[in-house]
Coordinates of C-alpha atoms and ligand atoms in Angstrom, one line a residue:
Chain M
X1 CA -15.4 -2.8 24.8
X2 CA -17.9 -5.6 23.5
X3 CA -20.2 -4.8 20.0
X4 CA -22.8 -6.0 18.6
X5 CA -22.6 -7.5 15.2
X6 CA -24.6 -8.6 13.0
X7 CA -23.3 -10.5 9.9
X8 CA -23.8 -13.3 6.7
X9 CA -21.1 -15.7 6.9
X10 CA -21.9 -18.6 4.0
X11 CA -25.5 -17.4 3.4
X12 CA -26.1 -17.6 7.6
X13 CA -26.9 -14.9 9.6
X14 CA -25.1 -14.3 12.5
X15 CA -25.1 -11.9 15.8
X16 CA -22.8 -12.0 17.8
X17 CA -20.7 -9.9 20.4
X18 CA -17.1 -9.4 19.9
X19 CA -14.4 -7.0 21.8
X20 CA -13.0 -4.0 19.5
X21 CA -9.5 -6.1 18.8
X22 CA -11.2 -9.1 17.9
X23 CA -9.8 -9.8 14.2
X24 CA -12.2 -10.9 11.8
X25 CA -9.7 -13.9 11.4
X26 CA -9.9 -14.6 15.2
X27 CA -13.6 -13.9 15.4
X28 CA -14.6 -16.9 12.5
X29 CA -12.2 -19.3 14.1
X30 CA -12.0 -18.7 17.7
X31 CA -15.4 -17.7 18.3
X32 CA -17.4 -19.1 15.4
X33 CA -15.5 -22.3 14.5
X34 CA -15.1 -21.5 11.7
X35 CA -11.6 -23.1 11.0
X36 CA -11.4 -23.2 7.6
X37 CA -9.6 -19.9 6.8
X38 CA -6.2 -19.9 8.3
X39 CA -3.4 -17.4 10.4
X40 CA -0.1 -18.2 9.3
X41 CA 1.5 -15.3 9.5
X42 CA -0.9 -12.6 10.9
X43 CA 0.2 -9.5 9.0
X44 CA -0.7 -9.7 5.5
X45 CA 2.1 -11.2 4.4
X46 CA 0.9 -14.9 3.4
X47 CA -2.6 -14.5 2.5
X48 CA -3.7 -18.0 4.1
X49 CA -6.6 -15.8 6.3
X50 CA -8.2 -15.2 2.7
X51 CA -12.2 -14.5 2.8
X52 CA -14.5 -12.6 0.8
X53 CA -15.9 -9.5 2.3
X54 CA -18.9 -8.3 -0.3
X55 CA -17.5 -10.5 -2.9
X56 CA -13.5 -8.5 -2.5
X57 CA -10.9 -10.4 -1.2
X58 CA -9.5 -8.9 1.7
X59 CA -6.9 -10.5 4.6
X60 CA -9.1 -11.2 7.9
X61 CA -6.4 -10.8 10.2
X62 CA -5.5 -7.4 9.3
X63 CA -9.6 -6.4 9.5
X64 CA -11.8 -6.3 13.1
X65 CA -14.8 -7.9 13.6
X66 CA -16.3 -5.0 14.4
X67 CA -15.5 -3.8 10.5
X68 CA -17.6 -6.6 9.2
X69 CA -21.0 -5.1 10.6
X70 CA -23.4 -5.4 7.9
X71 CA -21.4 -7.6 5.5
X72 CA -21.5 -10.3 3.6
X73 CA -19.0 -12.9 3.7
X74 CA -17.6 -15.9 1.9
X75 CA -15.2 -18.8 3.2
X76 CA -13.6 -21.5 2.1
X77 CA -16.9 -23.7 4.0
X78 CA -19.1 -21.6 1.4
X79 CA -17.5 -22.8 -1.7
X80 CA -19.1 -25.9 -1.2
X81 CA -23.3 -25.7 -0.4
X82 CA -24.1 -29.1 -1.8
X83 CA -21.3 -30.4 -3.7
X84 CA -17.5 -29.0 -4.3
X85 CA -17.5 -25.3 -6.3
X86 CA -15.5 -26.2 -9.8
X87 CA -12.1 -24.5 -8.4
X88 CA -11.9 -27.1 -5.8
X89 CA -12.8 -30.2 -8.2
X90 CA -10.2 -28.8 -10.5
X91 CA -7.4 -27.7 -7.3
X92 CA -8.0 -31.8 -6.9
X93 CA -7.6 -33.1 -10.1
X94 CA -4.8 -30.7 -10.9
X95 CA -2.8 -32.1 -8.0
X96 CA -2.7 -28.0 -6.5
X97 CA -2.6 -29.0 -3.1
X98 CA 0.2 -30.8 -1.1
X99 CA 0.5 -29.4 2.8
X100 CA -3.2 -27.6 2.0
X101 CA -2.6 -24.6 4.2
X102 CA -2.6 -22.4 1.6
X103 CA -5.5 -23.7 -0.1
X104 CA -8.6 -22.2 1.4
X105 CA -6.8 -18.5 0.7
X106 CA -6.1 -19.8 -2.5
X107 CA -9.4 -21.2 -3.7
X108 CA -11.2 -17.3 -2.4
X109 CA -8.4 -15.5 -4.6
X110 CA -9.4 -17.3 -7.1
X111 CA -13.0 -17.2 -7.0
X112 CA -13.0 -13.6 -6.5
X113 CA -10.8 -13.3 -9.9
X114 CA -13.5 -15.3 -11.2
X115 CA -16.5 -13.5 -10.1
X116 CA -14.9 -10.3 -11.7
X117 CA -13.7 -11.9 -15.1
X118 CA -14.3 -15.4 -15.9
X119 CA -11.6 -15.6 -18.8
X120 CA -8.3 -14.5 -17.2
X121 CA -5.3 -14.4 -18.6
X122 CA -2.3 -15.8 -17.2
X123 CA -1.0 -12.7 -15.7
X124 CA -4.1 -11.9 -14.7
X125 CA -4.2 -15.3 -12.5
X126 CA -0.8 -14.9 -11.3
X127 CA -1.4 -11.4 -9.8
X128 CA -4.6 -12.5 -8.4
X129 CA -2.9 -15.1 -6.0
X130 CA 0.4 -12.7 -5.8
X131 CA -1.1 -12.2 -2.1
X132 CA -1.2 -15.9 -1.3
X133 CA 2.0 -17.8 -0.5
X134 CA 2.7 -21.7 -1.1
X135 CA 5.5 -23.0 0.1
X136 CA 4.9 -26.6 -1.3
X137 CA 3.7 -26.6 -4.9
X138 CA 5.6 -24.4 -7.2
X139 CA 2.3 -22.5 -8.1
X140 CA 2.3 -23.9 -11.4
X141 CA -0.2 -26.7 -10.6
X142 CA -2.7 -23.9 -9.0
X143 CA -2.0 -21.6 -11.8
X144 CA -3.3 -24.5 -14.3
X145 CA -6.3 -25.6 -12.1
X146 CA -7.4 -21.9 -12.0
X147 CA -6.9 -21.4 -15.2
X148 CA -8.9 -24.8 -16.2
X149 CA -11.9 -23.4 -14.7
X150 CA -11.6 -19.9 -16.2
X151 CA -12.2 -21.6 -19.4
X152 CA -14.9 -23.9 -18.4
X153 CA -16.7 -20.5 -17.7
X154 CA -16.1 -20.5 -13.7
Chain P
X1 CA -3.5 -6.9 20.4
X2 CA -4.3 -4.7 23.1
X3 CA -7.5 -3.5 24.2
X4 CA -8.8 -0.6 23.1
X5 CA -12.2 1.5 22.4
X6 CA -13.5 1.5 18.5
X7 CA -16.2 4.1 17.6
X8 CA -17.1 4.9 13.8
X9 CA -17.1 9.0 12.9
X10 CA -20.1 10.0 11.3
X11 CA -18.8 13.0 10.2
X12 CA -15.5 14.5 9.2
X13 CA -16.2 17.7 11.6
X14 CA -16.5 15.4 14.6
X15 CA -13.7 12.8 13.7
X16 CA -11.4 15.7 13.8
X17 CA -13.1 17.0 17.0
X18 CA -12.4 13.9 18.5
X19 CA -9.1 12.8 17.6
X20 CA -7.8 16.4 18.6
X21 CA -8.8 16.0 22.1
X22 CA -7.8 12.6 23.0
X23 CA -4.6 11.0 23.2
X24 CA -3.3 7.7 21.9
X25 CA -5.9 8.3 19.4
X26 CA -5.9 7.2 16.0
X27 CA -7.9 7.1 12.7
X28 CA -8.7 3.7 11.4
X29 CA -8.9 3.7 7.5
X30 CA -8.1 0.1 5.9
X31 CA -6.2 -0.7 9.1
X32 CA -3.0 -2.6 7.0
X33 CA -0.5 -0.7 8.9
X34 CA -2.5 0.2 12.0
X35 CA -3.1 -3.1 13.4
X36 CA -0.2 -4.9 12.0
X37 CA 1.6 -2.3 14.4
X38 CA -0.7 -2.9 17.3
X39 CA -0.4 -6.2 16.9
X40 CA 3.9 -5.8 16.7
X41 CA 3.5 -3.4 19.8
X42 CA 5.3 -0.6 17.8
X43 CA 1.8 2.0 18.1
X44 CA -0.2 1.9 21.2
X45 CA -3.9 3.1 21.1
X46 CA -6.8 3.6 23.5
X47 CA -8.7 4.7 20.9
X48 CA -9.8 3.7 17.4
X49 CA -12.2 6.0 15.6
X50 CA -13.4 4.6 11.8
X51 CA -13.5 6.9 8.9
X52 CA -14.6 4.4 6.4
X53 CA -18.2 5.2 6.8
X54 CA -17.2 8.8 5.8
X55 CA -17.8 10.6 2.4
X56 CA -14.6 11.5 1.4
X57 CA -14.5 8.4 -0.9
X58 CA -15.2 9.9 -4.2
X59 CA -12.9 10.5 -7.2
X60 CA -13.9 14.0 -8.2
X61 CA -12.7 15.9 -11.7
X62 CA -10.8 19.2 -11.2
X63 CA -10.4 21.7 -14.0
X64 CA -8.4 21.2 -16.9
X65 CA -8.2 17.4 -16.7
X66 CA -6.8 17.4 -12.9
X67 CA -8.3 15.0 -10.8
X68 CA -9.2 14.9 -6.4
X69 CA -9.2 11.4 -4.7
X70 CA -10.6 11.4 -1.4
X71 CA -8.7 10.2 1.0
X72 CA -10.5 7.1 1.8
X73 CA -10.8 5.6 -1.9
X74 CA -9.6 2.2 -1.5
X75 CA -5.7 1.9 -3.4
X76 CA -7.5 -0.8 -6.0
X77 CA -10.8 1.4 -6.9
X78 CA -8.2 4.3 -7.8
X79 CA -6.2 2.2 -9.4
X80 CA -9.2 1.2 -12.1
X81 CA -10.3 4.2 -12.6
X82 CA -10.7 5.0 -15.5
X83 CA -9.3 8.7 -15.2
X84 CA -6.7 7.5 -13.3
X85 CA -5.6 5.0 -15.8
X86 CA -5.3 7.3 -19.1
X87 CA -4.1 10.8 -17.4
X88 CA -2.1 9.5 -14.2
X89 CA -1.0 6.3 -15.7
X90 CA 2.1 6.1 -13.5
X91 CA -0.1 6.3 -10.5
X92 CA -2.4 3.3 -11.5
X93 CA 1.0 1.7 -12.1
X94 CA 3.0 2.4 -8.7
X95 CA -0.3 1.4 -6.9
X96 CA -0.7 -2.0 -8.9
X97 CA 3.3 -2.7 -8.1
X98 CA 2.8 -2.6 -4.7
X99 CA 1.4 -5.4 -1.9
X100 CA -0.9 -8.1 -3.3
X101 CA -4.7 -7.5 -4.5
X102 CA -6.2 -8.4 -0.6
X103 CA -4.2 -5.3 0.7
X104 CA -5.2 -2.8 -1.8
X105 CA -8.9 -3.6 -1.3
X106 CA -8.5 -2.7 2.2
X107 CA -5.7 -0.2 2.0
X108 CA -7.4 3.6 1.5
X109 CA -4.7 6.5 -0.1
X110 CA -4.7 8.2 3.4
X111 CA -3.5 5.4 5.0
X112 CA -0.9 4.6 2.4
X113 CA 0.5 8.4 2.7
X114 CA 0.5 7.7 6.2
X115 CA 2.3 4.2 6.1
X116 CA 5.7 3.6 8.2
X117 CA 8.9 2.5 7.5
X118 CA 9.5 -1.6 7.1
X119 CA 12.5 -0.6 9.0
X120 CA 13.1 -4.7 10.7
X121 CA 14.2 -2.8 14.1
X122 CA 11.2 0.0 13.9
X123 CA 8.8 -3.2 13.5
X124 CA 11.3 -4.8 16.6
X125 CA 10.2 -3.7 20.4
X126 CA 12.9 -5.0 21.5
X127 CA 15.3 -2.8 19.2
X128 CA 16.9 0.0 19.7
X129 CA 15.2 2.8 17.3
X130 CA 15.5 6.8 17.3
X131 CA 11.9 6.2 15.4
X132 CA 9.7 4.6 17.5
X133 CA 11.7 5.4 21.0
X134 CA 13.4 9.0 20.5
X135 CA 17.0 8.3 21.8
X136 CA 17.6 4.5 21.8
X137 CA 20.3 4.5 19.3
X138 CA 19.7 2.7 15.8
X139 CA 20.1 -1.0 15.8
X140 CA 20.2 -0.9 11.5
X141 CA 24.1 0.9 12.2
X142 CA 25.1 -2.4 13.2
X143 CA 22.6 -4.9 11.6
X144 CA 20.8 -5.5 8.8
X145 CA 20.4 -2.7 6.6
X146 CA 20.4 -3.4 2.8
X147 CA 17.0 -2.2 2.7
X148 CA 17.6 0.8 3.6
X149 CA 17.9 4.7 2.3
X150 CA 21.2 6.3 0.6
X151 CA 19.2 9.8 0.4
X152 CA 18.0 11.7 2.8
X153 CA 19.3 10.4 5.8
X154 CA 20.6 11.2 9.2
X155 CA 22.7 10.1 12.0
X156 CA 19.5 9.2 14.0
X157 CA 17.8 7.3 11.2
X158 CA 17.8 5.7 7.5
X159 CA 15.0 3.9 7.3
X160 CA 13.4 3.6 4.0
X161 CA 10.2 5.0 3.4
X162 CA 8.2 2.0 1.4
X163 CA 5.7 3.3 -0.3
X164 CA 5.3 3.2 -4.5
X165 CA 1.7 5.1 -4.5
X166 CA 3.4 8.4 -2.9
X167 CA 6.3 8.2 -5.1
X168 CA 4.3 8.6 -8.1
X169 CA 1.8 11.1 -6.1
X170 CA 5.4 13.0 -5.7
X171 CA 6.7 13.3 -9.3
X172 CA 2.6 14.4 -10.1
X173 CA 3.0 17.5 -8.1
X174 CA 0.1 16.3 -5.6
X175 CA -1.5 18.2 -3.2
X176 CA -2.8 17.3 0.3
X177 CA -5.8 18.5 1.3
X178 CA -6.1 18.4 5.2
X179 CA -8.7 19.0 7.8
X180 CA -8.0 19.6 11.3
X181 CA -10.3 21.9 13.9
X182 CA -9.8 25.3 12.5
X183 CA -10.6 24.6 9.4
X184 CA -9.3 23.3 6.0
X185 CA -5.5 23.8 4.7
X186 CA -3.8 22.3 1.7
X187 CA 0.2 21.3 1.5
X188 CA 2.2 19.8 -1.4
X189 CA 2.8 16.3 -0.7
X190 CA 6.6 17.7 -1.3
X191 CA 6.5 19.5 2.2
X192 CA 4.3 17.1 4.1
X193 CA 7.0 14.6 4.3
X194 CA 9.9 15.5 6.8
X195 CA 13.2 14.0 6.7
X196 CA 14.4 12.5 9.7
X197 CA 17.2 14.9 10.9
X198 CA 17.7 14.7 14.5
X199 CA 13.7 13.9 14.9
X200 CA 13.0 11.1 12.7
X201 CA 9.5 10.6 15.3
X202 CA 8.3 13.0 13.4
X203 CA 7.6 11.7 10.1
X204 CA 5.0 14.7 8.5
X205 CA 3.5 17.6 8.8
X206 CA 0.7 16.5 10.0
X207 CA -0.8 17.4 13.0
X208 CA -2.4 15.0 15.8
X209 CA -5.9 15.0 15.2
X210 CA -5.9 16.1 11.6
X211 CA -7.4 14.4 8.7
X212 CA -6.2 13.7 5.0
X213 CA -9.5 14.4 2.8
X214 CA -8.2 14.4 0.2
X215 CA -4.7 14.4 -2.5
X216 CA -5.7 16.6 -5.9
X217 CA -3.7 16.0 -9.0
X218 CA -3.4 19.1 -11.1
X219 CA -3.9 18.9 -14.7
X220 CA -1.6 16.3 -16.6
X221 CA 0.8 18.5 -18.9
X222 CA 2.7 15.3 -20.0
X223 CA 1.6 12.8 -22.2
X224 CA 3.7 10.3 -21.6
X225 CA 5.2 8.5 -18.2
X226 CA 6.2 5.1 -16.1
X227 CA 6.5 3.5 -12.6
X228 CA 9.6 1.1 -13.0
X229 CA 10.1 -0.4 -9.8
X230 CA 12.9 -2.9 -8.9
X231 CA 12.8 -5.6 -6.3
X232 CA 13.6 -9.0 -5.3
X233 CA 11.0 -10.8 -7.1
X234 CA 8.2 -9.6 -9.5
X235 CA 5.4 -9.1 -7.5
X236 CA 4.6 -9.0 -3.9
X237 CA 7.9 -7.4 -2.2
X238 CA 8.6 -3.6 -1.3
X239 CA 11.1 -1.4 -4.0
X240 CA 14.7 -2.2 -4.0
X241 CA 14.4 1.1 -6.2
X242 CA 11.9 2.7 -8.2
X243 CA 11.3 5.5 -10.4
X244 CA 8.2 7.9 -11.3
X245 CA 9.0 9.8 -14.6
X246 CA 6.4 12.0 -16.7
X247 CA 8.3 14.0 -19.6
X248 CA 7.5 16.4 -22.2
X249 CA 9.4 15.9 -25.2
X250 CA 9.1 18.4 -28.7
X251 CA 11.8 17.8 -31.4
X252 CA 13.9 15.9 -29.0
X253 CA 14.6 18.6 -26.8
X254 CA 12.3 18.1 -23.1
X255 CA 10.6 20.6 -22.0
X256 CA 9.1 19.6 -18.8
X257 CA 10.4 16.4 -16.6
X258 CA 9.1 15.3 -13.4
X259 CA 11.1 13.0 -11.6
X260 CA 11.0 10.8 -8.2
X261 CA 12.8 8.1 -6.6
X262 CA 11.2 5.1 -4.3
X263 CA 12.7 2.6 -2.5
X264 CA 15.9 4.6 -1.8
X265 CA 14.7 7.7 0.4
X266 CA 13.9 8.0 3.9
X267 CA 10.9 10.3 2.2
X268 CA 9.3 9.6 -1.4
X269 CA 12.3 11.1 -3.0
X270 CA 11.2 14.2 -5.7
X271 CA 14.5 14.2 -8.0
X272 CA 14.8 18.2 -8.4
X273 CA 18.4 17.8 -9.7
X274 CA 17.4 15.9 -12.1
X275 CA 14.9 17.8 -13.2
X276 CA 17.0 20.8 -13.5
X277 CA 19.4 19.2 -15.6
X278 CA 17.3 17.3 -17.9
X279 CA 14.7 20.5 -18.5
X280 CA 16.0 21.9 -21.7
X281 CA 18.6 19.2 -22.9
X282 CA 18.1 17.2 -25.6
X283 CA 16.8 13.4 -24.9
X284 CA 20.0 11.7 -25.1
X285 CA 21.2 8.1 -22.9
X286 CA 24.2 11.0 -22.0
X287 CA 22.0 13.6 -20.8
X288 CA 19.8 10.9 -18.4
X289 CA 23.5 9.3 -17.5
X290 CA 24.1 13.0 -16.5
X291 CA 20.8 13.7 -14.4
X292 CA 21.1 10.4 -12.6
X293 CA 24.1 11.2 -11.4
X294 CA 23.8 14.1 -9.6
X295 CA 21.0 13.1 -8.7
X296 CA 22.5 10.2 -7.0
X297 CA 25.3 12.4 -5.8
X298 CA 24.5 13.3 -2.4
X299 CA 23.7 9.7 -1.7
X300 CA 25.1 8.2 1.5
X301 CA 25.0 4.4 1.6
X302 CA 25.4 2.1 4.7
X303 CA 28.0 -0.9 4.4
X304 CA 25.7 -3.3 2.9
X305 CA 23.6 -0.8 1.1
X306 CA 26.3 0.2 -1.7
X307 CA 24.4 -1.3 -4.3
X308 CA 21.7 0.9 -4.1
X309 CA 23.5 3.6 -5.5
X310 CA 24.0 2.1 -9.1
X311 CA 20.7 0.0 -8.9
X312 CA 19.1 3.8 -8.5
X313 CA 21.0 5.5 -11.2
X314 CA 20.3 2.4 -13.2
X315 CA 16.7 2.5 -12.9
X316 CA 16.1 5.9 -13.4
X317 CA 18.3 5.8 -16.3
X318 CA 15.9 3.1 -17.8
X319 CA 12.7 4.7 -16.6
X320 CA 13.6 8.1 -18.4
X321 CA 14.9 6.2 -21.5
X322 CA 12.1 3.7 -21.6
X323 CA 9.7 7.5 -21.7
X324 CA 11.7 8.7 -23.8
X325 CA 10.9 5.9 -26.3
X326 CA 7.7 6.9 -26.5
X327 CA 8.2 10.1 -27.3
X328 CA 9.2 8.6 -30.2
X329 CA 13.3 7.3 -28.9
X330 CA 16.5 9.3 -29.4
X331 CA 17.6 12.1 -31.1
Ligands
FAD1 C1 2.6 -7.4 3.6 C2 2.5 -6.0 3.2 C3 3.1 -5.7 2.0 C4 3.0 -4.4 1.5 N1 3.7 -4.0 0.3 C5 3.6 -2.8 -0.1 C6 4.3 -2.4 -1.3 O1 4.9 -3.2 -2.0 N2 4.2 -1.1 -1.7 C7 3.5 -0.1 -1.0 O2 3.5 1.0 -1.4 N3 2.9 -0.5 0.2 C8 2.9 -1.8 0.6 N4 2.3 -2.1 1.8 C9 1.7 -1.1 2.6 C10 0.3 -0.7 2.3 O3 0.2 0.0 1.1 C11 -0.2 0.1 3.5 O4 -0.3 -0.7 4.6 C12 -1.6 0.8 3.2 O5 -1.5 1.6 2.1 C13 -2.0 1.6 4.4 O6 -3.4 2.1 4.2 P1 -4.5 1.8 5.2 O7 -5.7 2.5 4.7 O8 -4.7 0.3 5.5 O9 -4.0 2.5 6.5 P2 -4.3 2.3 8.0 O10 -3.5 1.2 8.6 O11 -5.7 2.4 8.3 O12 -3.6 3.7 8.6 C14 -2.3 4.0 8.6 C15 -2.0 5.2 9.4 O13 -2.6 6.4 8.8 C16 -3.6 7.0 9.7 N5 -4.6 7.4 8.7 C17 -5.3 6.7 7.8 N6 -6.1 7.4 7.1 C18 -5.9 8.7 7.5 C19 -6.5 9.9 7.1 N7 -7.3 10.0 6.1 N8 -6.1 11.1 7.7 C20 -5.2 11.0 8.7 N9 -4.7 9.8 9.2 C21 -5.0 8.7 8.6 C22 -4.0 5.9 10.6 O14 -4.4 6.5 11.9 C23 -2.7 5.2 10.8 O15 -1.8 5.8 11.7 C24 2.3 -3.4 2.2 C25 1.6 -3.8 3.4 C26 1.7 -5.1 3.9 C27 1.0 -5.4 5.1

């Protein structure tokens, strides 16, 4: 069964078709291109399908396309319009990415801590990436980049 | 995944119309368990009907200080709510404890009543499992089964029931409130879960085709409480064990206790032994040692699950004691 959607990815509208069991995950990548959100593990478990839906941070491949009617949505290709948001200028300099599969579901935790409180503590930071597995860095390094920016005001 | 139809309800009346009449039908709330299972092949649907556009999303007050979530509140909203977090404190607690902040914006408090087992062979087609295919045999006998329940259990099944939301919901005397096509009935969240026995297919009272509107709390008559849940690592991962305690303390001596158990039942485990015995004793580390275990006595672990015993009677131990400290500590 095909829908009609119509939908802001990035501050671009789109309308599109898509079957009912289209994930949202499959739908931006598959369909759209969109590559930069990842599937790693495909059942909420590793967080590297990351996006914002209405500024919330949800996990796309647990969400249909059909769900996203109407919204408004942020990915890691939104972060940076015209130059690199602060969280990834800060994930660079803090060394917070090594195999970078994680990173895009990282950097939309993150931003979505931010957009709620932009002086976090460090519990506060860990539980907002809880949801987002690295295998590669030890999550301290991402833990201080966050945490750099929360101070410079996000 | 699949194919299958997807229609949103636009009311609650013609959402339970619907589903009643149509098989391999099913509700879609935040989908976290739904399509993780279509997507696994353990639930098959033709149908997908959304609620999430209906109203039952509001947190309502009740008399006295008791408090009605709809069932379609989102696990994270509830869990800020202000309401929420100074009367039912061990609710916003068990809901914070449990999956990562992506899931409980998505995840609504029907869907987590409704969540199934973790059960590694329930989530494996190509297991035998008395749950998902009645009469296969139960590959967690055999295999892997640390996970899983020491109360509550049968022959046919011990599969853990995961949720930390319901455990709390338990010990707070909850009430369902369910629609279905004759009308509107309500049912203590105490007799909506079924144990497993020789049917452990059939997982609650609920009927196909009716709705959760909502769960009412009734008026708070303790002052203090905790969620202590126990698990592999500190966040992110399912209870090893947990406990939801809410006392009523006066000159040491308790007066009220309300007591569940998580992670160990094959149903959010309401501790009425416990209860009994700790309901006019004095708050003493004897007296929880005491309630703990008979509680714990009619536990029946697996060969890898042993642990489970003490790690519960430990945790509830500390979750009562830890309450009982604010009350103001020991006699
Ligand atoms: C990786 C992972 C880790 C997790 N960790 C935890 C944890 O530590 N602790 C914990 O407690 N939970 C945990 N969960 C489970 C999570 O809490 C549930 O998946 C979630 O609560 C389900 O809610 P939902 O709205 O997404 O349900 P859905 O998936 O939409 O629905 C689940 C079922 O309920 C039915 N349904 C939904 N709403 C209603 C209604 N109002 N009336 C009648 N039927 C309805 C649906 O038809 C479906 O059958 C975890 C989940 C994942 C994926």
């Amino acid at each position: 069964m095909q829908h009609k959607i119509l939908l802001t990815i990035n501050g671009e509208q789109y309308e599109n078709f898509v079957s009912s069991e289209r994930t949202l995950l499959d739908f931006l990548r598959d369909d759209l291109g969109i590559t930069g959100s990842k599937k790693g593990c495909d059942e909420g478990e590793c967080g590297a399908c990351t996006v914002l839906v209405d500024g919330i941070a949800v996990d796309s491949c647990l969400m249909l396309a059909v769900e996203a009617d109407g919204c408004e949505l942020l990915t890691v290709e939104g972060l940076n319009k015209s130059e690199l948001d602060p969280l990834q200028k800060a994930f660079i300099e803090h060394g917070a990415i090594q195999c970078g599969y994680c990173t895009p579901g990282m950097l939309l935790s993150a931003k979505a801590l931010l957009l709620e409180k932009n002086d976090p503590t460090d519990d506060e930071i860990k539980e907002a990436i809880a949801g987002n597995l690295c295998r590669c860095t030890g999550y301290l390094s991402i833990i201080d980049a966050i945490r750099s920016v929360a101070k410079g005001g996000g | 995944m699949k194919n299958f139809l997807y229609g949103r309800a636009s009311s609650t009346r013609a959402a339970v119309d619907f589903l009643s009449n149509r098989k391999n039908a099913f509700f879609l709330a935040g989908g976290t368990n739904l399509l993780d299972h279509l997507k696994l092949g353990v639930e098959y649907a033709e149908v997908l009907l959304d609620i999430e556009d209906l109203p039952e999303r509001e947190l309502t007050d009740l008399e006295e200080g008791g408090l009605r979530l709809g069932a379609l509140a989102l696990n994270s909203e509830v869990a800020a709510d202000a309401r929420v977090k100074s009367n039912f404190p061990m609710l916003a607690e068990a809901i914070l404890s449990g999956a990562s902040p992506q899931l409980r914006n998505m995840a609504t408090i029907g869907g987590n009543l409704l969540q199934r087992t973790r059960c590694s062979f329930f989530r494996d087609i190509h297991a035998p499992c008395n749950k998902r295919n009645p009469g296969s045999g139960c590959a967690a006998l055999e295999g892997a089964h640390r996970n899983h329940a020491i109360l509550g259990t049968s022959e046919d099944c011990f599969a853990t029931h995961p949720s930390d939301m319901d455990v709390a919901l338990a010990a707070l005397d909850a009430v369902l409130v369910i629609r279905g096509v004759t009308g509107e009935r309500r049912l203590p969240l105490e007799s909506f879960y079924l144990l497993p026995g020789d049917t452990p297919w059939r997982e609650t009272a609920l009927a196909h085709g009716e709705m959760i509107t909502a769960v009412e709390l009734p008026p708070p008559f303790f002052v203090h409480s905790i969620y202590l849940k126990v698990r592999e690592r500190a966040s992110f991962e399912f209870a090893l064990a947990a406990a939801a305690v809410a006392l009523e303390v006066r000159e040491g001596m308790i007066l009220a206790a309300r007591v569940a158990l998580g992670g160990v039942g094959t149903v959010p485990w309401r501790a009425r032994e416990a209860e009994r015995l700790l309901v006019g004793a004095f708050a003493t580390p004897e007296a929880f040692e005491v309630a703990a275990e008979a509680e714990l006595a009619a536990a029946l672990p697996h060969r890898d699950n042993f642990f489970k015993v003490e790690l519960a009677r430990r945790t509830l131990v500390r979750a009562l004691s830890e309450v009982a400290e604010k009350w103001g500590g020991f006699e």
